[in-house]
Coordinates of C-alpha atoms in Angstrom, one line a residue:
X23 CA -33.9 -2.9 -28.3
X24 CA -31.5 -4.4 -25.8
X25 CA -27.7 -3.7 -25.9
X26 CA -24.9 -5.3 -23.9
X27 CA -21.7 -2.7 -22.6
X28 CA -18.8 -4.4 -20.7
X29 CA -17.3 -2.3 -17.9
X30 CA -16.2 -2.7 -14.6
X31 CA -16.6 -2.1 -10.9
X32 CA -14.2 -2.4 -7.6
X33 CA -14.5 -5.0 -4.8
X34 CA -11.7 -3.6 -2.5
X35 CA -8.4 -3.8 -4.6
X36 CA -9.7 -6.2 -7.5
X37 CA -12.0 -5.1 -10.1
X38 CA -14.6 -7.5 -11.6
X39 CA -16.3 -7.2 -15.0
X40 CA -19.8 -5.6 -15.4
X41 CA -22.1 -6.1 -17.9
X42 CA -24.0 -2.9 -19.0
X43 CA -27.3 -3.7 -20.3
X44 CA -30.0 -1.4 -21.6
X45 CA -33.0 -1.4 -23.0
X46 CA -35.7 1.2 -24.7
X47 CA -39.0 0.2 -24.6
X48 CA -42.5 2.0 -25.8
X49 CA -43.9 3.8 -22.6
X50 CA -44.1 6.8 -20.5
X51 CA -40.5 8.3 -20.1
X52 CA -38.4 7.0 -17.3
X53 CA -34.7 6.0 -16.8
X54 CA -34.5 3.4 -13.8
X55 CA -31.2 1.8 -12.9
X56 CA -30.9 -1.2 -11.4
X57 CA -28.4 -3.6 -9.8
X58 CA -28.0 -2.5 -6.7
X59 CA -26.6 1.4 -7.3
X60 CA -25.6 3.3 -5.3
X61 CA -26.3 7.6 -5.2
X62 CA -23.2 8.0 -7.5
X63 CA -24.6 5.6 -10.0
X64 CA -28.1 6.7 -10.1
X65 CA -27.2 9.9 -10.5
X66 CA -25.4 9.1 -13.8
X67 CA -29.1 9.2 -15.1
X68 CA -28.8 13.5 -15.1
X69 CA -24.8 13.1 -16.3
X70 CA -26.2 11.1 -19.0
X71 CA -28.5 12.8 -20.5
X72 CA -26.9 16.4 -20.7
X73 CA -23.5 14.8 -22.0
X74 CA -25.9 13.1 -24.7
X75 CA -27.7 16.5 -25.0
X76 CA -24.7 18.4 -25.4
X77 CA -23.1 16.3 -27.8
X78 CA -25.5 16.9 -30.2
X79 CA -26.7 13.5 -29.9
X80 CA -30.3 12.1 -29.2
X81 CA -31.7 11.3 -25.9
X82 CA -34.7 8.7 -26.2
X83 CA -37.6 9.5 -24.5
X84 CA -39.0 6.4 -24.0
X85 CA -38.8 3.9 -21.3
X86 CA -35.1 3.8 -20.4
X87 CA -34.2 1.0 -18.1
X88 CA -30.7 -0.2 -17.3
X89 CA -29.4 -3.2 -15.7
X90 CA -25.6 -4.1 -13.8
X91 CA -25.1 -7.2 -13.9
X92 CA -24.2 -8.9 -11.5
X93 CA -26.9 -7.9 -9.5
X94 CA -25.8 -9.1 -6.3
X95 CA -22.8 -6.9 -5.7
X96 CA -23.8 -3.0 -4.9
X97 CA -22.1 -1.3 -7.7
X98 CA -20.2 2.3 -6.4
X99 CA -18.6 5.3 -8.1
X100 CA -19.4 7.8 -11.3
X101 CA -17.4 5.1 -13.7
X102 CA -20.7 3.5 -15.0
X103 CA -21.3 6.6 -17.1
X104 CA -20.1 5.9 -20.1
X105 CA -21.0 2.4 -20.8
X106 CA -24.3 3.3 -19.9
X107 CA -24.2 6.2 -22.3
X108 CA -22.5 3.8 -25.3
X109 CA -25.5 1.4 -24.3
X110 CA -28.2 4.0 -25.0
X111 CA -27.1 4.6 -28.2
X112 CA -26.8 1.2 -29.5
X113 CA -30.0 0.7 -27.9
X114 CA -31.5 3.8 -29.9
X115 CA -29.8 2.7 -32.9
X116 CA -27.1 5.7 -33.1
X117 CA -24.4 3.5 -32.7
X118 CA -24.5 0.6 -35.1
X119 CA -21.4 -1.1 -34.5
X120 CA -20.9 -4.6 -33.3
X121 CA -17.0 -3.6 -32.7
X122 CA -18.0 -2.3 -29.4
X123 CA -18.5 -5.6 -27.8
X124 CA -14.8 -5.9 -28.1
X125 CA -14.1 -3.3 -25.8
X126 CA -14.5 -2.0 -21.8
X127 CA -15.9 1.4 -21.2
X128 CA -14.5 3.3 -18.2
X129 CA -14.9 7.2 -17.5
X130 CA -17.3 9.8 -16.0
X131 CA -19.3 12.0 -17.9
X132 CA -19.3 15.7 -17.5
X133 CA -22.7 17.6 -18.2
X134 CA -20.9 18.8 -22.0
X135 CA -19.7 15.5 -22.5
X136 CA -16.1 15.8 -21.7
X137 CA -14.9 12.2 -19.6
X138 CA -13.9 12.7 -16.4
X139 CA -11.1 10.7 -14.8
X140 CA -12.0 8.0 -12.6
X141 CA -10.3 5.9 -9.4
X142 CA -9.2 2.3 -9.3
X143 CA -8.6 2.0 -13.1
X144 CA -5.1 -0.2 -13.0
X145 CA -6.7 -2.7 -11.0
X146 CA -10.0 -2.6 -13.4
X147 CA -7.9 -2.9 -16.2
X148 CA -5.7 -6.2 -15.0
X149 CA -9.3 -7.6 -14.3
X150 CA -10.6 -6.9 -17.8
X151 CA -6.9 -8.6 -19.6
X152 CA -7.6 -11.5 -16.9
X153 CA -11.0 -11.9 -18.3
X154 CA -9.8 -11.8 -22.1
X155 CA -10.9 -8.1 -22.5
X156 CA -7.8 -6.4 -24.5
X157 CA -9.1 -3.2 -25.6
X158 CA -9.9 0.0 -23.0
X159 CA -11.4 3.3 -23.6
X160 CA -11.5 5.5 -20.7
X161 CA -10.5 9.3 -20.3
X162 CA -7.0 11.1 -21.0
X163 CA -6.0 11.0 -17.5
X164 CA -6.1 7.3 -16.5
X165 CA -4.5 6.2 -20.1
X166 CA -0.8 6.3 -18.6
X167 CA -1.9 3.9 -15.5
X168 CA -3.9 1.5 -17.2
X169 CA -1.0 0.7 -20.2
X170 CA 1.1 -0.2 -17.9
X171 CA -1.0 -3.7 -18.0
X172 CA 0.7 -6.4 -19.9
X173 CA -1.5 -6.9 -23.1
X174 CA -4.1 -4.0 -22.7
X175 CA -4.5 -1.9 -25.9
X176 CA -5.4 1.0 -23.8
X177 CA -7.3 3.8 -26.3
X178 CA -8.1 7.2 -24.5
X179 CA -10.8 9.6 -25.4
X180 CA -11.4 13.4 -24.0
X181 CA -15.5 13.9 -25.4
X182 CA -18.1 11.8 -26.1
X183 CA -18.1 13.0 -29.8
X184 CA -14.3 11.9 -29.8
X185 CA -15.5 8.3 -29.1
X186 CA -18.7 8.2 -31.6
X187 CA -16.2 9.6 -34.1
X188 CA -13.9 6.1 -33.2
X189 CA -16.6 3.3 -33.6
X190 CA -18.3 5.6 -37.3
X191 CA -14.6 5.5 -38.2
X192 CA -14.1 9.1 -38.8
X193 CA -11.1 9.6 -36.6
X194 CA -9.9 6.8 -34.6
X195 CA -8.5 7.5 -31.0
X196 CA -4.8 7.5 -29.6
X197 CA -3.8 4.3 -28.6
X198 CA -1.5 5.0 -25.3
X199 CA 1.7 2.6 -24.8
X200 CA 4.3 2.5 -21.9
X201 CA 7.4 1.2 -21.2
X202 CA 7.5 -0.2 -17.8
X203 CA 11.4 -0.4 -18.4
X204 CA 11.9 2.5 -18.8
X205 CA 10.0 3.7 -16.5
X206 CA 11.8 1.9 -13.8
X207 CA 15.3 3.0 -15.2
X208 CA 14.3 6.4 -14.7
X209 CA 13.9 5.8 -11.0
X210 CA 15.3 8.8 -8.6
X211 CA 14.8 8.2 -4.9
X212 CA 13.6 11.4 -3.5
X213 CA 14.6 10.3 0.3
X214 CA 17.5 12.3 2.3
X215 CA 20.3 9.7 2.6
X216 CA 21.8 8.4 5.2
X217 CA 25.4 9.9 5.3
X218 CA 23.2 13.2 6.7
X219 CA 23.2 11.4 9.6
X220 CA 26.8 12.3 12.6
X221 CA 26.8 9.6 14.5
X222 CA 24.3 7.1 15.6
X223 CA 26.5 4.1 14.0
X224 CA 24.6 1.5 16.3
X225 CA 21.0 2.4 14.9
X226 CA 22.1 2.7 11.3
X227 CA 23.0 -1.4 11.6
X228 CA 20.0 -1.7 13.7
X229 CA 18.2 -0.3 10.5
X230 CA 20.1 -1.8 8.3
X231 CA 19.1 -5.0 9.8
X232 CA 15.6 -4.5 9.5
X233 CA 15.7 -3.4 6.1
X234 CA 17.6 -6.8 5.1
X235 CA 14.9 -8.7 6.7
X236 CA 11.6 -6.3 6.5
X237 CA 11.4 -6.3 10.5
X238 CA 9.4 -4.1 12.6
X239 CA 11.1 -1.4 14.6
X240 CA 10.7 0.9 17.7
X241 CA 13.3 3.2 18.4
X242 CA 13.5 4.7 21.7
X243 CA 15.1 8.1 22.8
X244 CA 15.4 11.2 24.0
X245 CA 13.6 14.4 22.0
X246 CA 16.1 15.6 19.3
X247 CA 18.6 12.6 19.3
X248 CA 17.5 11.8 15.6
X249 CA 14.8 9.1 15.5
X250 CA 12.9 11.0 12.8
X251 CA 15.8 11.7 10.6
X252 CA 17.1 7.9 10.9
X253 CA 13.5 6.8 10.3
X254 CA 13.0 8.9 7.0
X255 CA 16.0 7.9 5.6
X256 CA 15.1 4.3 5.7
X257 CA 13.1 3.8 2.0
X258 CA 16.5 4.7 0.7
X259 CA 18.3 1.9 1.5
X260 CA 15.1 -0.5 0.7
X261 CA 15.5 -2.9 -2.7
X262 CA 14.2 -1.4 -5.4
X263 CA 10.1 -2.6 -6.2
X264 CA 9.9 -5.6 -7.9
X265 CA 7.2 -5.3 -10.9
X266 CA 4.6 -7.4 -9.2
X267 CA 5.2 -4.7 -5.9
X268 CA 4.9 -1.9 -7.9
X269 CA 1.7 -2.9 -9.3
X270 CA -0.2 -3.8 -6.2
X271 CA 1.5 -0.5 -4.8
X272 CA -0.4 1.6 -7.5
X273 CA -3.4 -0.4 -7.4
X274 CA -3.7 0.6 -3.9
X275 CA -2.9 4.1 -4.4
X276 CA -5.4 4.5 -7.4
X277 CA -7.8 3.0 -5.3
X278 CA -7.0 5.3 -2.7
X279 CA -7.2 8.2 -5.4
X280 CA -4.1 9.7 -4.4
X281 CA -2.1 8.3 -7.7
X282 CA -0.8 11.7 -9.6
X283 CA -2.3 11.6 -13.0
X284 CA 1.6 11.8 -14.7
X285 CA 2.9 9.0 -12.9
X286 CA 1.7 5.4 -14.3
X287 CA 3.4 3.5 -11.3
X288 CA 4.8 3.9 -8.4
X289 CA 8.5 2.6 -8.2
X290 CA 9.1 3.4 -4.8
X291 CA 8.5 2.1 -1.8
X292 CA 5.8 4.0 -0.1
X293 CA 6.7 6.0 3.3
X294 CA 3.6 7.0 5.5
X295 CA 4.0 9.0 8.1
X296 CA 0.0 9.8 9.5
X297 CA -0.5 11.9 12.3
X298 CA -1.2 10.8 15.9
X299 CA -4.9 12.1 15.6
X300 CA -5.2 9.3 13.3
X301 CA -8.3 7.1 14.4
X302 CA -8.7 3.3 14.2
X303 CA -10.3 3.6 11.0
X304 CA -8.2 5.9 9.3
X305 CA -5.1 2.8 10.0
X306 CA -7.3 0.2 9.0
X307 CA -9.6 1.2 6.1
X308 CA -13.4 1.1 5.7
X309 CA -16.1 4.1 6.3
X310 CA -19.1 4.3 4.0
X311 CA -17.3 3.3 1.5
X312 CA -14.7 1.6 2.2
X313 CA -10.7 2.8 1.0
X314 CA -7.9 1.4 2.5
X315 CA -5.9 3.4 5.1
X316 CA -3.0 3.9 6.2
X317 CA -1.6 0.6 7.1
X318 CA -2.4 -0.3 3.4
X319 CA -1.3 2.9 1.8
X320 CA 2.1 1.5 3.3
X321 CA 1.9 -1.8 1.6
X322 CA 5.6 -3.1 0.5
X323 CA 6.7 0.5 2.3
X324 CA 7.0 2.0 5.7
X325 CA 4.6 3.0 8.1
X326 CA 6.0 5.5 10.3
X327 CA 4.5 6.4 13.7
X328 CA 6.2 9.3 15.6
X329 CA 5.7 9.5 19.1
X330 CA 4.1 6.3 19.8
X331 CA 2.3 6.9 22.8
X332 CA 0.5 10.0 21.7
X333 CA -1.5 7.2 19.0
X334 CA -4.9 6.5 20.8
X335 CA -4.8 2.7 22.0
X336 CA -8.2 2.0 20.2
X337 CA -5.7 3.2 17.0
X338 CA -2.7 1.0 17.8
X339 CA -4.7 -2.3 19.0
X340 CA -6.0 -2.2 15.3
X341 CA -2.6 -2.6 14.0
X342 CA -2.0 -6.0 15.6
X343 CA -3.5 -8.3 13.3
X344 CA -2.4 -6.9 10.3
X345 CA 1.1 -6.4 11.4
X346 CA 0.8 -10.3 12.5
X347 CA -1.2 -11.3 8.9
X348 CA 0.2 -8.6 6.1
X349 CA -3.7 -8.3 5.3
X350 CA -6.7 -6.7 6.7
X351 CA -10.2 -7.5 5.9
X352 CA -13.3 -5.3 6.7
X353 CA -16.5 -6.4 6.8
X354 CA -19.8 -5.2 6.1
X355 CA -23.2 -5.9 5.5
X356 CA -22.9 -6.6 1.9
X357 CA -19.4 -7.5 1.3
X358 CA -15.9 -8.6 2.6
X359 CA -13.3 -6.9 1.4
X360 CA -9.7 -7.6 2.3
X361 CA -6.6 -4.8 1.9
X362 CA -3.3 -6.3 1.7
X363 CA -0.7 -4.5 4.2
X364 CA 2.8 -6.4 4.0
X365 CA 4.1 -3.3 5.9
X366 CA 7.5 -2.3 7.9
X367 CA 6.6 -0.8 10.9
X368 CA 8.6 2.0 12.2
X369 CA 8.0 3.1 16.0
X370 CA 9.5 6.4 17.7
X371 CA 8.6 7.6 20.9
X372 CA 10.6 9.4 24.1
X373 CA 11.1 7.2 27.0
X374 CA 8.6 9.8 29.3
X375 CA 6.4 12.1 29.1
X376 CA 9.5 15.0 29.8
X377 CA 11.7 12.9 27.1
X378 CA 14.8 12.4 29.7
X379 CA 14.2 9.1 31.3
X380 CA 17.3 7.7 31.7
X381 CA 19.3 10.9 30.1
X382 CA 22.7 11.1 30.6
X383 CA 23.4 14.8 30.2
X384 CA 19.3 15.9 31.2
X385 CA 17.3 15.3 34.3
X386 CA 14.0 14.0 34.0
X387 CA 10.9 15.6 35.9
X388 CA 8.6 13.1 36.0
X389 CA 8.1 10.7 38.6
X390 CA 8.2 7.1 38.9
X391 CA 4.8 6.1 38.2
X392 CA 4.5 9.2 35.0
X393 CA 7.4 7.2 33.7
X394 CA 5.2 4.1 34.2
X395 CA 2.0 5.6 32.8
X396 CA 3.2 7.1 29.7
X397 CA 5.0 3.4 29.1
X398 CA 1.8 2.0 29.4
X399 CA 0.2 3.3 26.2
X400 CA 2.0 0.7 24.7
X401 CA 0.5 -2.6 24.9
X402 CA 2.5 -5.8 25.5
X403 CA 1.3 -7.8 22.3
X404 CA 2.2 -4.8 20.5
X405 CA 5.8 -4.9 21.6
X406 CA 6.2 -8.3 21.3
X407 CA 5.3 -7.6 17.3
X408 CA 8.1 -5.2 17.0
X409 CA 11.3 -7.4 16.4
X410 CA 13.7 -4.8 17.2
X411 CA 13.6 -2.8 20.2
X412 CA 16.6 0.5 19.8
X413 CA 18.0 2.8 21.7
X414 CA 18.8 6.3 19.8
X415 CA 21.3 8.4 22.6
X416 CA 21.8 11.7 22.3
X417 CA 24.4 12.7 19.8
X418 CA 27.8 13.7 21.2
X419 CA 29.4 17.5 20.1
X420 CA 32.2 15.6 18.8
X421 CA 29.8 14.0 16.2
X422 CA 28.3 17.1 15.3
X423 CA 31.4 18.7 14.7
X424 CA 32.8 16.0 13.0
X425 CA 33.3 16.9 8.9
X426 CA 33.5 13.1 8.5
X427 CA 30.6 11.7 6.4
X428 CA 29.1 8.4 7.1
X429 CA 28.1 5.7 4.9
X430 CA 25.8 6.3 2.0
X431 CA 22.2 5.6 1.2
X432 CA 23.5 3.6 -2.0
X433 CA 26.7 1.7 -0.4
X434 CA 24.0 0.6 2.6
X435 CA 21.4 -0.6 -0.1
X436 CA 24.0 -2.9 -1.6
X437 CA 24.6 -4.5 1.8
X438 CA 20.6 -5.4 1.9
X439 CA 20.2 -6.3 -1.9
X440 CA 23.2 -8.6 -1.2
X441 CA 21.0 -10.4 2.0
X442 CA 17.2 -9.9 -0.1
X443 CA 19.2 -12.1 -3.0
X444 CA 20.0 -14.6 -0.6
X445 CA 16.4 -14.7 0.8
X446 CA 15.1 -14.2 -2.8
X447 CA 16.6 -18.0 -3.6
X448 CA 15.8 -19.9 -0.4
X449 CA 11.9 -18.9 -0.6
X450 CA 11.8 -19.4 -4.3
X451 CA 8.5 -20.9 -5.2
X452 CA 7.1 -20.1 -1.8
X453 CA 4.5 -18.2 -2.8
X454 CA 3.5 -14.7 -1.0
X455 CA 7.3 -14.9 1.0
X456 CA 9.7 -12.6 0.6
X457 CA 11.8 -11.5 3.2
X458 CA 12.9 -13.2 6.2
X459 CA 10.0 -11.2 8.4
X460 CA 7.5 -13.2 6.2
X461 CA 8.4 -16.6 7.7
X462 CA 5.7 -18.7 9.2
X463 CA 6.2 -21.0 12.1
X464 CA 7.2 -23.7 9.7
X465 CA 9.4 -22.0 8.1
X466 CA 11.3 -20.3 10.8
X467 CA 12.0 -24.2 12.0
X468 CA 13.1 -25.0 8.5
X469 CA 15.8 -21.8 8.1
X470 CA 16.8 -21.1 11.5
X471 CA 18.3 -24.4 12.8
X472 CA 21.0 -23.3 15.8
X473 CA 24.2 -25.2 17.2
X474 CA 24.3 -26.9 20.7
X475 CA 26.2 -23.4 21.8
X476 CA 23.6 -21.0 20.2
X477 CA 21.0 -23.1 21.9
X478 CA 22.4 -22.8 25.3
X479 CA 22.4 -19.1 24.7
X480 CA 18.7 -18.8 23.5
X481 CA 17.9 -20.6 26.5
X482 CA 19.6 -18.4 28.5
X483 CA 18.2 -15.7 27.1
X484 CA 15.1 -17.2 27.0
X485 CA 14.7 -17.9 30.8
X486 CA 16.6 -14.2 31.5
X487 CA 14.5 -11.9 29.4
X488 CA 11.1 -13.8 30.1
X489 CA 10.6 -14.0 26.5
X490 CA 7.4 -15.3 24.8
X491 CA 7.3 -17.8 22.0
X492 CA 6.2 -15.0 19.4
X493 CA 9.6 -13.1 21.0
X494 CA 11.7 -16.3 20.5
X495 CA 10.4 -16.9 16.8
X496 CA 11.3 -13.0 15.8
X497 CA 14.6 -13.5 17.5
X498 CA 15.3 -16.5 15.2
X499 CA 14.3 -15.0 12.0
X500 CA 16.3 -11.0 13.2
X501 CA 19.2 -13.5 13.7
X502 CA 18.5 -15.1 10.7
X503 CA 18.8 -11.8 8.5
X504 CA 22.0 -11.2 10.3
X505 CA 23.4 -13.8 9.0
X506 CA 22.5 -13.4 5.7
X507 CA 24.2 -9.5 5.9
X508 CA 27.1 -11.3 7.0
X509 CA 27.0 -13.6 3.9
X510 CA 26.6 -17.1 6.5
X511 CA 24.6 -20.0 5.9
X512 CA 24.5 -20.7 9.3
X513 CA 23.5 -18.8 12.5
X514 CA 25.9 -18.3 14.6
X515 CA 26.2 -17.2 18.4
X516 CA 27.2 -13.6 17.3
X517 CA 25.0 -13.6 14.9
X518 CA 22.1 -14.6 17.8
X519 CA 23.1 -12.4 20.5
X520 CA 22.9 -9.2 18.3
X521 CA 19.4 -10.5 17.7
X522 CA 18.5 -11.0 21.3
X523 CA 20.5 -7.6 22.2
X524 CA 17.6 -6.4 20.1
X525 CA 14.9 -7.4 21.8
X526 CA 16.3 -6.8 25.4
X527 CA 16.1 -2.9 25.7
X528 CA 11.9 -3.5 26.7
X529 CA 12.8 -4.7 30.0
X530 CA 14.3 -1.7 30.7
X531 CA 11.8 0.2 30.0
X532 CA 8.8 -2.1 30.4

């Protein structure tokens, strides 16, 4: 007897439906998968079996064969064990119940028949809702991230027994609801705020500016002037996810399998700071089977690379096309997968290898062509993706002892909420565009028109600073945040020379 099980597998941050099929014929006894499985999925045959065993439920022995459709995409992961296990026993006929072709199966079985929780199951459940599949059962664990899906009745199940007692009627499971509301309401950023920070007033705006906007930025000082502190504070003053963000944050994450079982989605911007051991792959994704990495893990957040240079170059080369993009795409032998990575990049390094290039109050030991070397990690097309270019100096005694606070976290965050509304309504109903940083060619012409006197000055600057045509487009759309802090519909000149002031503290260095 054939039966047919819907669940569903993973093809890099989407799922796609599965159909489960099964079949028990007369024969010798044998249990073949097929559908291109991989190791986890033919071992489901052993999980199987036990979990039946133990259940007190019977396993046929007869000629077992089961078939993932499609059959062109190599299905991955321990998920497929329990809609193989419901097919069995409709197949057998210890599960009569037509209701089951109503529903997706998700979960791995243990060897007592307990389910197990599984990755990727927020962006498996939007798939089956898409594809008119309401109704969900998949372990305890993964209830509170999948009924976060608008129109999912999401049903969760700890045994085996718990679900056969569901479909015979005999106790029907917990339906799980959330409220995604609520959930954002009860939001508490967990980043240090910004009024920490003595001094520094120059590279708060500078931040400030790139939080407005979403721009990419390096900052550039000596060791202990503040650069990490600055940088960790930055998520704080970030708009609050969007529902839409959220969700492909916590797709990603789930994917990733680094989603905390009690939190259903993530409602804050991500902050990833790997370390500078990090290989190529480990930023973009892939291995065996491929996850996403770091550059993805960042996605709608910040990626934050301390001490710059000390980043292999194989490592930071990778990060040029997705920084240019917002996506990266893998490929392999049997499938293209593509990660999206619509990331703010935030760059710290020392201007030497001693840390006191340039150092007012300390003398640097390294000579002219260490300075030159250590600069050199960085790669020019790099830089030129990084739209602001700051200079952190040391902080003063006078600062330090100052009992003055600075600005807030909160009071900053209404400055860039104020400038993302602005953006918000001129890109409405450009799809995929956001911020000011998001801007194509196209748009950047469209946006960023400038006066006969703010054109004499981007020339200027132009010819001056030896800028490139990426450099003058980022310096259109840095200036064009400006403006928008300052509440102008128009750029004006002081609104383009803080932008080019911003992109001129390279040619000191470089």
């Amino acid at each position: 007897m054939i039966a047919k099980v819907k669940s569903c597998g993973l093809l890099g941050i989407d799922g796609y439906v599965v159909e489960v099929e099964t079949d028990i014929a007369n024969g010798m006894p044998v249990f073949e998968v097929v559908g291109l499985p991989d190791a986890a999925v033919k071992e489901s045959r052993e999980r199987v079996r036990s979990a039946m065993k133990n259940s007190e439920l019977e396993f046929p022995q007869r000629r077992i064969t089961v078939n993932l459709a499609p059959a062109n995409v190599r299905k991955e992961g321990p998920f497929y064990d329990l809609p193989i296990c419901i097919g069995l026993l409709k197949s057998s006929g210890q599960l009569v119940c037509d209701e089951t072709d109503e529903y997706l199966f998700l979960g791995e079985l243990s060897l007592n028949g307990a389910l197990r929780p599984v990755i990727g199951a927020l962006p498996m459940v939007l798939c089956a809702v898409k594809s008119g599949i309401r109704k969900i059962i998949l372990p305890k664990e993964n209830a509170q991230e999948a009924a976060v899906v608008a129109g999912a009745e999401v049903y969760t199940a700890q045994t085996l027994s718990d679900i056969m007692a569901h479909f015979l009627h005999i106790k029907p499971l917990e339906r799980v609801t959330v409220d995604v509301d609520a959930i954002f309401q009860q939001q508490a950023l967990s980043c240090p705020d910004f009024s920490d920070v003595r001094g520094q007033e120059s590279v708060k705006r500078a931040l400030e500016v790139a939080a407005a906007g979403g721009h990419n930025v390096l900052l550039i000082g000596s060791p202990g002037s503040g650069k990490t502190m600055l940088a960790q504070r930055l998520p704080g003053i970030l708009p609050q996810p969007t529902l839409e963000e959220a969700l492909e944050i916590t797709k990603i994450h789930s994917i990733a399998g680094i989603l905390p079982s009690d939190v259903p989605l993530v409602t804050e911007r991500p902050f990833r700071n790997p370390h500078h051991t990090i290989s190529a792959v480990g930023f973009s994704g892939g291995g065996r089977i491929p996850r996403p990495g770091e550059v993805s893990l960042s996605h709608n957040g910040v990626l934050f690379l301390d001490e710059l240079p000390e980043f292999s170059k194989a490592a930071l080369e990778v990060l040029r096309q997705p920084l240019e993009d917002g996506m990266v795409t893998i490929s392999r032998a049997n499938a293209t997968l593509t990660y999206p990575c619509n990331t703010m990049l935030i760059a710290a390094m020392n201007p030497c290898k001693c840390g006191y290039h340039g150092d007012p109050a300390r003398e640097c030991t390294c000579t002219e062509a260490q300075v030159h070397q250590y600069l050199s990690r960085i790669s020019g097309p790099l830089l030129d993706r990084i739209d602001l270019h700051v200079e952190v100096p040391s902080v003063s005694y006078g600062d330090l002892e100052s009992k003055k606070r600075g600005e807030t976290s909160a009071e900053i965050r209404e400055r860039v909420n104020e400038a993302r509304a602005r953006q918000t309504k001129r890109f409405s109903g450009m799809d995929g565009v956001f911020s000011n940083a998001q801007m194509n060619a196209s748009m950047t012409e469209a946006f960023c028109p400038l006066g006969a006197a703010e054109r004499n000055l981007m020339k200027a600057a132009f010819d001056r600073l030896g800028l490139s045509a990426r450099a003058y487009n980022r310096i259109l759309k840095v200036a064009r945040t400006i403006a928008d802090l300052d509440g102008s519909d128009n750029i004006a000149a002081q609104h383009l020379a803080e932008a080019i002031q911003y992109r001129s503290l390279d040619r000191k260095y470089w």
